[in-house]
Amino acid sequence: MQIKGTIITDKIYKIIASESDSVFKIFTDNGIYLDAPCGGKERCGKCKITVIKGDFSGLTEKEKSCIKSGLLSKDERLACSCYPKSDFTVKINTSNEKKQGLLVNSELTDGNKIGLAVDIGTTTVAAYFCDIDTQKIIYTASGSNSQKIYGADVISRIGFALNNKNGNEILFKTIINQINFFIDEFCRH
């Protein structure tokens, strides 16, 4: 059965999902970032979502434990543990994952030749926009590596790539989307 979902982050996503997929899988299938160092294996308890509306599968033992210890509120669920049973709306807090941009030099004109260097680290991605003629950095942007939704470390991401159809392509698209986000931010400045 197909289910309509609305996911609220710093943007609003309208998606079609299957009730056989966890909310975590729905997020990853749609390229939506969610902090999950364990890669959605119900170990870390960090993939919190706030349920706005909709019916979901019952609470798992992990979720009950998180509620009991105060890690989850009554309106929160773990995305890796819950499955939608009806159309739904959920929200994730992305405020701590915002990408930071810093304009270093505002002397840009339409004639500037801009180069881009990207440092893709395990935890952080940084982009440096350079004026080719002056060889100066004019803008920097950085943020948490969006691939961490598939695992907090490189070994977990390799496991994801090996154990999931199109895993390499998914990881590739995730990092490209993040770099494109940085480019869009630069162009807005």
Short mmCIF file of N, CA and C in Angstrom, two decimals:
data_model
loop_
_atom_site.label_atom_id
_atom_site.label_comp_id
_atom_site.label_asym_id
_atom_site.label_seq_id
_atom_site.Cartn_x
_atom_site.Cartn_y
_atom_site.Cartn_z
N MET A 1 0.84 -1.19 0.00
CA MET A 1 0.00 0.00 0.00
C MET A 1 0.88 1.25 0.00
N GLN A 2 0.53 2.19 -0.85
CA GLN A 2 1.29 3.44 -0.90
C GLN A 2 0.74 4.43 0.12
N ILE A 3 1.67 5.14 0.73
CA ILE A 3 1.33 6.10 1.77
C ILE A 3 1.94 7.44 1.39
N LYS A 4 1.21 8.52 1.61
CA LYS A 4 1.73 9.86 1.38
C LYS A 4 2.37 10.37 2.65
N GLY A 5 3.55 10.91 2.50
CA GLY A 5 4.25 11.42 3.67
C GLY A 5 4.69 12.86 3.46
N THR A 6 4.70 13.59 4.55
CA THR A 6 5.26 14.94 4.57
C THR A 6 6.36 14.93 5.61
N ILE A 7 7.55 15.36 5.18
CA ILE A 7 8.71 15.39 6.06
C ILE A 7 9.16 16.84 6.17
N ILE A 8 9.20 17.33 7.39
CA ILE A 8 9.56 18.72 7.62
C ILE A 8 10.97 18.77 8.20
N THR A 9 11.86 19.44 7.48
CA THR A 9 13.22 19.70 7.96
C THR A 9 13.36 21.21 7.87
N ASP A 10 14.44 21.71 7.29
CA ASP A 10 14.50 23.12 6.95
C ASP A 10 13.73 23.36 5.66
N LYS A 11 13.30 22.26 5.01
CA LYS A 11 12.44 22.28 3.82
C LYS A 11 11.26 21.36 4.12
N ILE A 12 10.28 21.36 3.22
CA ILE A 12 9.16 20.43 3.34
C ILE A 12 9.22 19.49 2.14
N TYR A 13 9.24 18.20 2.42
CA TYR A 13 9.29 17.18 1.39
C TYR A 13 7.96 16.44 1.36
N LYS A 14 7.41 16.27 0.18
CA LYS A 14 6.20 15.45 -0.03
C LYS A 14 6.66 14.19 -0.75
N ILE A 15 6.39 13.06 -0.15
CA ILE A 15 6.91 11.82 -0.71
C ILE A 15 5.80 10.76 -0.74
N ILE A 16 6.05 9.72 -1.53
CA ILE A 16 5.20 8.53 -1.54
C ILE A 16 6.05 7.41 -0.96
N ALA A 17 5.48 6.65 -0.03
CA ALA A 17 6.23 5.61 0.66
C ALA A 17 5.42 4.33 0.71
N SER A 18 6.09 3.29 1.15
CA SER A 18 5.44 2.00 1.36
C SER A 18 5.41 1.71 2.85
N GLU A 19 4.33 1.11 3.34
CA GLU A 19 4.25 0.82 4.76
C GLU A 19 5.22 -0.28 5.17
N SER A 20 5.85 -0.93 4.20
CA SER A 20 6.84 -1.96 4.53
C SER A 20 8.22 -1.35 4.79
N ASP A 21 8.35 -0.04 4.58
CA ASP A 21 9.63 0.65 4.80
C ASP A 21 9.61 1.42 6.11
N SER A 22 10.73 1.38 6.82
CA SER A 22 10.84 2.20 8.03
C SER A 22 10.95 3.66 7.61
N VAL A 23 10.67 4.55 8.55
CA VAL A 23 10.81 5.98 8.27
C VAL A 23 12.26 6.29 7.90
N PHE A 24 13.20 5.61 8.55
CA PHE A 24 14.62 5.81 8.22
C PHE A 24 14.89 5.49 6.75
N LYS A 25 14.38 4.35 6.27
CA LYS A 25 14.57 3.97 4.87
C LYS A 25 13.89 4.96 3.93
N ILE A 26 12.73 5.43 4.33
CA ILE A 26 12.02 6.44 3.52
C ILE A 26 12.89 7.69 3.39
N PHE A 27 13.49 8.12 4.50
CA PHE A 27 14.38 9.28 4.45
C PHE A 27 15.55 9.04 3.51
N THR A 28 16.24 7.92 3.70
CA THR A 28 17.44 7.66 2.89
C THR A 28 17.08 7.50 1.42
N ASP A 29 15.95 6.85 1.12
CA ASP A 29 15.53 6.69 -0.28
C ASP A 29 15.24 8.03 -0.94
N ASN A 30 14.91 9.03 -0.14
CA ASN A 30 14.58 10.35 -0.69
C ASN A 30 15.69 11.38 -0.47
N GLY A 31 16.87 10.91 -0.04
CA GLY A 31 18.01 11.80 0.12
C GLY A 31 17.87 12.80 1.24
N ILE A 32 17.11 12.45 2.27
CA ILE A 32 16.88 13.37 3.39
C ILE A 32 17.81 12.96 4.53
N TYR A 33 18.59 13.92 5.01
CA TYR A 33 19.58 13.65 6.05
C TYR A 33 18.93 13.47 7.41
N LEU A 34 19.40 12.48 8.13
CA LEU A 34 18.98 12.23 9.51
C LEU A 34 20.19 11.67 10.24
N ASP A 35 20.50 12.22 11.40
CA ASP A 35 21.65 11.75 12.18
C ASP A 35 21.40 10.32 12.64
N ALA A 36 22.24 9.41 12.18
CA ALA A 36 22.11 7.99 12.56
C ALA A 36 23.48 7.33 12.44
N PRO A 37 24.34 7.53 13.43
CA PRO A 37 25.68 6.96 13.35
C PRO A 37 25.72 5.45 13.16
N CYS A 38 24.67 4.73 13.61
CA CYS A 38 24.66 3.27 13.46
C CYS A 38 24.16 2.85 12.08
N GLY A 39 23.76 3.79 11.24
CA GLY A 39 23.28 3.45 9.90
C GLY A 39 21.87 2.89 9.90
N GLY A 40 21.08 3.21 10.91
CA GLY A 40 19.68 2.76 10.96
C GLY A 40 19.49 1.35 11.47
N LYS A 41 20.42 0.88 12.28
CA LYS A 41 20.37 -0.49 12.80
C LYS A 41 19.81 -0.56 14.22
N GLU A 42 19.16 0.49 14.70
CA GLU A 42 18.51 0.55 16.01
C GLU A 42 19.49 0.32 17.16
N ARG A 43 20.68 0.92 17.05
CA ARG A 43 21.67 0.78 18.11
C ARG A 43 21.96 2.10 18.82
N CYS A 44 21.94 3.22 18.09
CA CYS A 44 22.42 4.47 18.69
C CYS A 44 21.33 5.32 19.34
N GLY A 45 20.10 5.21 18.88
CA GLY A 45 19.02 6.01 19.44
C GLY A 45 19.04 7.47 19.05
N LYS A 46 19.75 7.82 17.98
CA LYS A 46 19.88 9.24 17.61
C LYS A 46 18.95 9.68 16.48
N CYS A 47 18.33 8.75 15.78
CA CYS A 47 17.52 9.12 14.60
C CYS A 47 16.10 9.54 15.02
N LYS A 48 16.05 10.52 15.90
CA LYS A 48 14.77 10.98 16.45
C LYS A 48 13.96 11.76 15.43
N ILE A 49 12.68 11.46 15.40
CA ILE A 49 11.73 12.25 14.62
C ILE A 49 10.59 12.63 15.55
N THR A 50 9.93 13.73 15.23
CA THR A 50 8.74 14.13 15.96
C THR A 50 7.53 13.82 15.09
N VAL A 51 6.60 13.07 15.62
CA VAL A 51 5.39 12.71 14.88
C VAL A 51 4.39 13.86 15.01
N ILE A 52 4.01 14.40 13.87
CA ILE A 52 3.00 15.46 13.84
C ILE A 52 1.62 14.84 13.65
N LYS A 53 1.54 13.90 12.69
CA LYS A 53 0.28 13.18 12.47
C LYS A 53 0.58 11.86 11.79
N GLY A 54 -0.36 10.93 11.94
CA GLY A 54 -0.26 9.63 11.29
C GLY A 54 -0.18 8.50 12.29
N ASP A 55 -0.46 7.30 11.80
CA ASP A 55 -0.37 6.09 12.59
C ASP A 55 0.89 5.34 12.20
N PHE A 56 1.58 4.82 13.20
CA PHE A 56 2.83 4.10 12.98
C PHE A 56 2.79 2.77 13.72
N SER A 57 3.74 1.91 13.40
CA SER A 57 3.87 0.64 14.10
C SER A 57 4.08 0.91 15.59
N GLY A 58 3.86 -0.13 16.41
CA GLY A 58 4.00 0.03 17.85
C GLY A 58 5.43 0.30 18.27
N LEU A 59 5.59 0.78 19.50
CA LEU A 59 6.91 1.08 20.04
C LEU A 59 7.74 -0.20 20.16
N THR A 60 9.01 -0.10 19.80
CA THR A 60 9.93 -1.22 19.97
C THR A 60 10.51 -1.17 21.38
N GLU A 61 11.18 -2.24 21.77
CA GLU A 61 11.82 -2.27 23.09
C GLU A 61 12.87 -1.16 23.20
N LYS A 62 13.61 -0.91 22.10
CA LYS A 62 14.62 0.16 22.10
C LYS A 62 13.95 1.51 22.37
N GLU A 63 12.82 1.77 21.69
CA GLU A 63 12.11 3.04 21.90
C GLU A 63 11.57 3.15 23.32
N LYS A 64 11.02 2.07 23.84
CA LYS A 64 10.52 2.09 25.22
C LYS A 64 11.65 2.41 26.20
N SER A 65 12.81 1.83 25.94
CA SER A 65 13.99 2.10 26.78
C SER A 65 14.40 3.57 26.69
N CYS A 66 14.36 4.11 25.48
CA CYS A 66 14.73 5.53 25.28
C CYS A 66 13.74 6.46 25.95
N ILE A 67 12.45 6.12 25.93
CA ILE A 67 11.43 6.94 26.60
C ILE A 67 11.65 6.88 28.11
N LYS A 68 11.88 5.68 28.61
CA LYS A 68 12.08 5.49 30.05
C LYS A 68 13.29 6.28 30.55
N SER A 69 14.34 6.33 29.75
CA SER A 69 15.55 7.04 30.17
C SER A 69 15.52 8.53 29.83
N GLY A 70 14.45 8.99 29.20
CA GLY A 70 14.31 10.41 28.89
C GLY A 70 14.95 10.84 27.58
N LEU A 71 15.44 9.90 26.79
CA LEU A 71 16.06 10.24 25.50
C LEU A 71 15.03 10.54 24.42
N LEU A 72 13.82 10.03 24.59
CA LEU A 72 12.72 10.31 23.66
C LEU A 72 11.55 10.87 24.45
N SER A 73 10.84 11.84 23.86
CA SER A 73 9.61 12.34 24.47
C SER A 73 8.44 11.52 23.94
N LYS A 74 7.26 11.75 24.45
CA LYS A 74 6.08 10.97 24.03
C LYS A 74 5.73 11.21 22.56
N ASP A 75 6.14 12.35 21.99
CA ASP A 75 5.84 12.65 20.58
C ASP A 75 6.95 12.20 19.63
N GLU A 76 8.03 11.66 20.17
CA GLU A 76 9.17 11.29 19.34
C GLU A 76 9.22 9.78 19.13
N ARG A 77 9.81 9.41 17.99
CA ARG A 77 10.05 8.01 17.65
C ARG A 77 11.46 7.92 17.06
N LEU A 78 11.97 6.70 16.99
CA LEU A 78 13.22 6.45 16.27
C LEU A 78 12.84 6.09 14.84
N ALA A 79 13.41 6.81 13.88
CA ALA A 79 13.06 6.60 12.48
C ALA A 79 13.36 5.18 12.02
N CYS A 80 14.40 4.57 12.59
CA CYS A 80 14.77 3.22 12.18
C CYS A 80 13.82 2.17 12.73
N SER A 81 13.01 2.53 13.73
CA SER A 81 12.15 1.57 14.42
C SER A 81 10.67 1.68 14.07
N CYS A 82 10.27 2.74 13.41
CA CYS A 82 8.84 2.90 13.16
C CYS A 82 8.51 2.85 11.67
N TYR A 83 7.34 2.29 11.41
CA TYR A 83 6.85 2.07 10.06
C TYR A 83 5.49 2.75 9.94
N PRO A 84 5.30 3.58 8.91
CA PRO A 84 4.01 4.26 8.77
C PRO A 84 2.90 3.29 8.38
N LYS A 85 1.73 3.49 8.98
CA LYS A 85 0.55 2.68 8.67
C LYS A 85 -0.53 3.52 7.99
N SER A 86 -0.28 4.83 7.88
CA SER A 86 -1.23 5.74 7.24
C SER A 86 -0.43 6.93 6.70
N ASP A 87 -1.11 7.83 5.99
CA ASP A 87 -0.44 9.07 5.58
C ASP A 87 0.10 9.74 6.84
N PHE A 88 1.24 10.40 6.70
CA PHE A 88 1.89 10.91 7.90
C PHE A 88 2.61 12.22 7.66
N THR A 89 2.87 12.90 8.77
CA THR A 89 3.74 14.08 8.78
C THR A 89 4.69 13.92 9.95
N VAL A 90 5.99 14.05 9.68
CA VAL A 90 7.00 13.99 10.73
C VAL A 90 7.95 15.16 10.56
N LYS A 91 8.62 15.48 11.64
CA LYS A 91 9.57 16.60 11.63
C LYS A 91 10.88 16.12 12.21
N ILE A 92 11.98 16.61 11.62
CA ILE A 92 13.28 16.39 12.23
C ILE A 92 13.92 17.74 12.47
N ASN A 93 14.67 17.82 13.56
CA ASN A 93 15.35 19.06 13.91
C ASN A 93 16.71 19.07 13.22
N THR A 94 16.88 19.96 12.28
CA THR A 94 18.14 20.04 11.55
C THR A 94 18.98 21.22 12.00
N SER A 95 18.58 21.91 13.06
CA SER A 95 19.29 23.13 13.44
C SER A 95 20.76 22.87 13.75
N ASN A 96 21.08 21.71 14.33
CA ASN A 96 22.48 21.45 14.65
C ASN A 96 23.24 20.90 13.45
N GLU A 97 22.58 20.69 12.33
CA GLU A 97 23.24 20.18 11.14
C GLU A 97 23.33 21.23 10.04
N LYS A 98 22.98 22.46 10.36
CA LYS A 98 23.02 23.51 9.35
C LYS A 98 24.42 23.65 8.79
N LYS A 99 24.48 23.89 7.50
CA LYS A 99 25.77 24.13 6.87
C LYS A 99 26.14 25.59 7.11
N GLN A 100 27.39 25.82 7.40
CA GLN A 100 27.85 27.17 7.69
C GLN A 100 28.55 27.74 6.46
N GLY A 101 28.24 28.97 6.14
CA GLY A 101 28.91 29.63 5.04
C GLY A 101 29.55 30.92 5.53
N LEU A 102 30.71 31.24 5.01
CA LEU A 102 31.40 32.45 5.43
C LEU A 102 31.93 33.15 4.18
N LEU A 103 31.44 34.37 3.95
CA LEU A 103 31.92 35.17 2.84
C LEU A 103 33.19 35.86 3.29
N VAL A 104 34.31 35.53 2.64
CA VAL A 104 35.60 36.06 3.03
C VAL A 104 35.92 37.34 2.28
N ASN A 105 35.55 37.40 1.01
CA ASN A 105 35.88 38.55 0.18
C ASN A 105 34.66 38.84 -0.69
N SER A 106 34.10 40.03 -0.58
CA SER A 106 32.88 40.34 -1.32
C SER A 106 33.13 41.09 -2.62
N GLU A 107 34.34 41.07 -3.12
CA GLU A 107 34.65 41.80 -4.35
C GLU A 107 34.42 40.93 -5.58
N LEU A 108 33.23 40.37 -5.69
CA LEU A 108 32.90 39.52 -6.84
C LEU A 108 32.21 40.33 -7.92
N THR A 109 32.54 40.04 -9.15
CA THR A 109 31.85 40.61 -10.30
C THR A 109 31.47 39.47 -11.21
N ASP A 110 30.72 39.76 -12.25
CA ASP A 110 30.33 38.71 -13.20
C ASP A 110 31.52 38.13 -13.93
N GLY A 111 32.64 38.82 -13.92
CA GLY A 111 33.81 38.36 -14.65
C GLY A 111 34.75 37.46 -13.86
N ASN A 112 34.49 37.28 -12.56
CA ASN A 112 35.38 36.44 -11.76
C ASN A 112 35.34 34.99 -12.23
N LYS A 113 36.53 34.39 -12.28
CA LYS A 113 36.63 32.95 -12.53
C LYS A 113 36.75 32.29 -11.17
N ILE A 114 35.81 31.42 -10.87
CA ILE A 114 35.74 30.81 -9.55
C ILE A 114 36.13 29.33 -9.64
N GLY A 115 36.99 28.91 -8.73
CA GLY A 115 37.35 27.50 -8.59
C GLY A 115 36.78 26.97 -7.29
N LEU A 116 36.62 25.67 -7.22
CA LEU A 116 36.06 25.05 -6.02
C LEU A 116 36.94 23.88 -5.59
N ALA A 117 37.36 23.89 -4.35
CA ALA A 117 38.08 22.76 -3.75
C ALA A 117 37.20 22.21 -2.64
N VAL A 118 37.06 20.89 -2.59
CA VAL A 118 36.20 20.26 -1.59
C VAL A 118 37.01 19.24 -0.81
N ASP A 119 36.92 19.33 0.50
CA ASP A 119 37.56 18.38 1.41
C ASP A 119 36.46 17.50 1.98
N ILE A 120 36.41 16.24 1.54
CA ILE A 120 35.39 15.30 2.00
C ILE A 120 36.00 14.43 3.08
N GLY A 121 35.68 14.76 4.32
CA GLY A 121 36.16 13.98 5.45
C GLY A 121 35.08 13.04 5.94
N THR A 122 35.45 12.16 6.83
CA THR A 122 34.49 11.21 7.39
C THR A 122 33.35 11.91 8.10
N THR A 123 33.66 12.94 8.86
CA THR A 123 32.63 13.62 9.64
C THR A 123 32.21 14.98 9.07
N THR A 124 33.11 15.64 8.36
CA THR A 124 32.84 17.00 7.89
C THR A 124 33.20 17.14 6.42
N VAL A 125 32.41 17.94 5.71
CA VAL A 125 32.71 18.30 4.32
C VAL A 125 32.92 19.81 4.30
N ALA A 126 34.01 20.25 3.70
CA ALA A 126 34.31 21.68 3.60
C ALA A 126 34.51 22.05 2.13
N ALA A 127 33.97 23.18 1.75
CA ALA A 127 34.11 23.67 0.38
C ALA A 127 34.77 25.05 0.42
N TYR A 128 35.74 25.24 -0.45
CA TYR A 128 36.47 26.50 -0.54
C TYR A 128 36.31 27.04 -1.95
N PHE A 129 35.70 28.20 -2.05
CA PHE A 129 35.51 28.86 -3.33
C PHE A 129 36.63 29.87 -3.49
N CYS A 130 37.37 29.77 -4.60
CA CYS A 130 38.56 30.59 -4.80
C CYS A 130 38.42 31.43 -6.07
N ASP A 131 38.94 32.65 -6.00
CA ASP A 131 39.06 33.48 -7.19
C ASP A 131 40.31 32.99 -7.92
N ILE A 132 40.12 32.48 -9.11
CA ILE A 132 41.24 31.88 -9.86
C ILE A 132 42.32 32.92 -10.16
N ASP A 133 41.91 34.14 -10.50
CA ASP A 133 42.89 35.16 -10.88
C ASP A 133 43.73 35.63 -9.69
N THR A 134 43.08 35.87 -8.55
CA THR A 134 43.83 36.39 -7.40
C THR A 134 44.36 35.27 -6.50
N GLN A 135 43.86 34.05 -6.73
CA GLN A 135 44.25 32.87 -5.94
C GLN A 135 43.91 33.05 -4.46
N LYS A 136 42.81 33.73 -4.20
CA LYS A 136 42.37 33.94 -2.82
C LYS A 136 41.05 33.21 -2.58
N ILE A 137 40.90 32.72 -1.37
CA ILE A 137 39.63 32.10 -0.97
C ILE A 137 38.64 33.23 -0.75
N ILE A 138 37.48 33.12 -1.40
CA ILE A 138 36.47 34.17 -1.28
C ILE A 138 35.24 33.72 -0.50
N TYR A 139 35.07 32.42 -0.34
CA TYR A 139 33.91 31.90 0.39
C TYR A 139 34.23 30.50 0.87
N THR A 140 33.82 30.19 2.10
CA THR A 140 33.96 28.83 2.61
C THR A 140 32.61 28.36 3.13
N ALA A 141 32.40 27.07 3.03
CA ALA A 141 31.18 26.45 3.56
C ALA A 141 31.56 25.09 4.12
N SER A 142 30.90 24.70 5.20
CA SER A 142 31.18 23.38 5.77
C SER A 142 29.95 22.86 6.50
N GLY A 143 29.93 21.57 6.71
CA GLY A 143 28.84 20.93 7.44
C GLY A 143 29.17 19.48 7.69
N SER A 144 28.36 18.85 8.51
CA SER A 144 28.54 17.43 8.77
C SER A 144 28.39 16.65 7.47
N ASN A 145 29.20 15.63 7.28
CA ASN A 145 29.13 14.81 6.07
C ASN A 145 27.77 14.13 6.02
N SER A 146 27.00 14.42 5.00
CA SER A 146 25.65 13.88 4.86
C SER A 146 25.62 12.37 4.70
N GLN A 147 26.75 11.78 4.34
CA GLN A 147 26.80 10.32 4.20
C GLN A 147 26.70 9.61 5.55
N LYS A 148 26.83 10.34 6.64
CA LYS A 148 26.83 9.68 7.95
C LYS A 148 25.49 9.04 8.28
N ILE A 149 24.46 9.36 7.51
CA ILE A 149 23.19 8.68 7.69
C ILE A 149 23.33 7.18 7.39
N TYR A 150 24.34 6.83 6.62
CA TYR A 150 24.58 5.43 6.26
C TYR A 150 25.64 4.79 7.15
N GLY A 151 26.10 5.49 8.14
CA GLY A 151 27.09 4.98 9.09
C GLY A 151 28.02 6.08 9.51
N ALA A 152 28.43 6.05 10.78
CA ALA A 152 29.26 7.11 11.33
C ALA A 152 30.70 7.05 10.85
N ASP A 153 31.14 5.88 10.40
CA ASP A 153 32.54 5.74 9.99
C ASP A 153 32.63 5.13 8.59
N VAL A 154 33.82 5.15 8.05
CA VAL A 154 34.04 4.66 6.69
C VAL A 154 33.69 3.18 6.57
N ILE A 155 34.04 2.39 7.57
CA ILE A 155 33.76 0.95 7.52
C ILE A 155 32.26 0.70 7.43
N SER A 156 31.46 1.42 8.20
CA SER A 156 30.00 1.27 8.13
C SER A 156 29.48 1.65 6.75
N ARG A 157 30.05 2.68 6.16
CA ARG A 157 29.61 3.11 4.82
C ARG A 157 30.01 2.10 3.75
N ILE A 158 31.17 1.50 3.93
CA ILE A 158 31.57 0.43 3.00
C ILE A 158 30.59 -0.72 3.12
N GLY A 159 30.22 -1.07 4.35
CA GLY A 159 29.22 -2.12 4.56
C GLY A 159 27.91 -1.78 3.90
N PHE A 160 27.49 -0.52 4.01
CA PHE A 160 26.25 -0.08 3.35
C PHE A 160 26.37 -0.26 1.84
N ALA A 161 27.49 0.15 1.28
CA ALA A 161 27.69 0.05 -0.17
C ALA A 161 27.67 -1.41 -0.63
N LEU A 162 28.26 -2.29 0.15
CA LEU A 162 28.33 -3.71 -0.21
C LEU A 162 27.00 -4.43 -0.03
N ASN A 163 26.23 -4.03 0.97
CA ASN A 163 25.02 -4.77 1.34
C ASN A 163 23.73 -4.19 0.78
N ASN A 164 23.80 -3.11 0.03
CA ASN A 164 22.60 -2.49 -0.52
C ASN A 164 22.73 -2.32 -2.02
N LYS A 165 21.68 -2.70 -2.70
CA LYS A 165 21.66 -2.49 -4.15
C LYS A 165 21.83 -0.99 -4.41
N ASN A 166 22.70 -0.65 -5.31
CA ASN A 166 23.00 0.75 -5.65
C ASN A 166 23.61 1.53 -4.48
N GLY A 167 24.21 0.83 -3.51
CA GLY A 167 24.80 1.49 -2.36
C GLY A 167 25.85 2.53 -2.73
N ASN A 168 26.74 2.17 -3.66
CA ASN A 168 27.76 3.14 -4.10
C ASN A 168 27.13 4.38 -4.71
N GLU A 169 26.12 4.15 -5.54
CA GLU A 169 25.45 5.27 -6.21
C GLU A 169 24.74 6.16 -5.19
N ILE A 170 24.14 5.56 -4.19
CA ILE A 170 23.44 6.33 -3.15
C ILE A 170 24.44 7.20 -2.38
N LEU A 171 25.56 6.62 -1.99
CA LEU A 171 26.59 7.40 -1.28
C LEU A 171 27.11 8.53 -2.16
N PHE A 172 27.35 8.24 -3.44
CA PHE A 172 27.83 9.24 -4.38
C PHE A 172 26.83 10.40 -4.51
N LYS A 173 25.56 10.06 -4.71
CA LYS A 173 24.53 11.10 -4.87
C LYS A 173 24.40 11.94 -3.60
N THR A 174 24.55 11.30 -2.46
CA THR A 174 24.44 12.03 -1.20
C THR A 174 25.50 13.11 -1.09
N ILE A 175 26.75 12.77 -1.40
CA ILE A 175 27.83 13.76 -1.28
C ILE A 175 27.71 14.82 -2.38
N ILE A 176 27.29 14.43 -3.57
CA ILE A 176 27.09 15.40 -4.65
C ILE A 176 25.99 16.40 -4.27
N ASN A 177 24.90 15.90 -3.68
CA ASN A 177 23.83 16.81 -3.23
C ASN A 177 24.34 17.80 -2.20
N GLN A 178 25.21 17.35 -1.30
CA GLN A 178 25.75 18.26 -0.30
C GLN A 178 26.65 19.32 -0.95
N ILE A 179 27.48 18.91 -1.89
CA ILE A 179 28.35 19.87 -2.59
C ILE A 179 27.49 20.86 -3.38
N ASN A 180 26.43 20.36 -4.02
CA ASN A 180 25.53 21.25 -4.76
C ASN A 180 24.84 22.24 -3.83
N PHE A 181 24.52 21.81 -2.61
CA PHE A 181 23.95 22.71 -1.62
C PHE A 181 24.92 23.85 -1.33
N PHE A 182 26.20 23.52 -1.14
CA PHE A 182 27.22 24.55 -0.90
C PHE A 182 27.32 25.52 -2.08
N ILE A 183 27.27 24.98 -3.29
CA ILE A 183 27.33 25.83 -4.50
C ILE A 183 26.13 26.76 -4.55
N ASP A 184 24.95 26.23 -4.26
CA ASP A 184 23.73 27.07 -4.25
C ASP A 184 23.86 28.20 -3.22
N GLU A 185 24.37 27.86 -2.03
CA GLU A 185 24.56 28.86 -0.99
C GLU A 185 25.54 29.95 -1.47
N PHE A 186 26.61 29.53 -2.10
CA PHE A 186 27.59 30.48 -2.63
C PHE A 186 26.94 31.41 -3.65
N CYS A 187 26.17 30.82 -4.55
CA CYS A 187 25.54 31.63 -5.60
C CYS A 187 24.52 32.61 -5.04
N ARG A 188 23.89 32.28 -3.91
CA ARG A 188 22.94 33.21 -3.28
C ARG A 188 23.65 34.42 -2.67
N HIS A 189 24.94 34.26 -2.33
CA HIS A 189 25.69 35.37 -1.75
C HIS A 189 26.21 36.24 -2.88
#
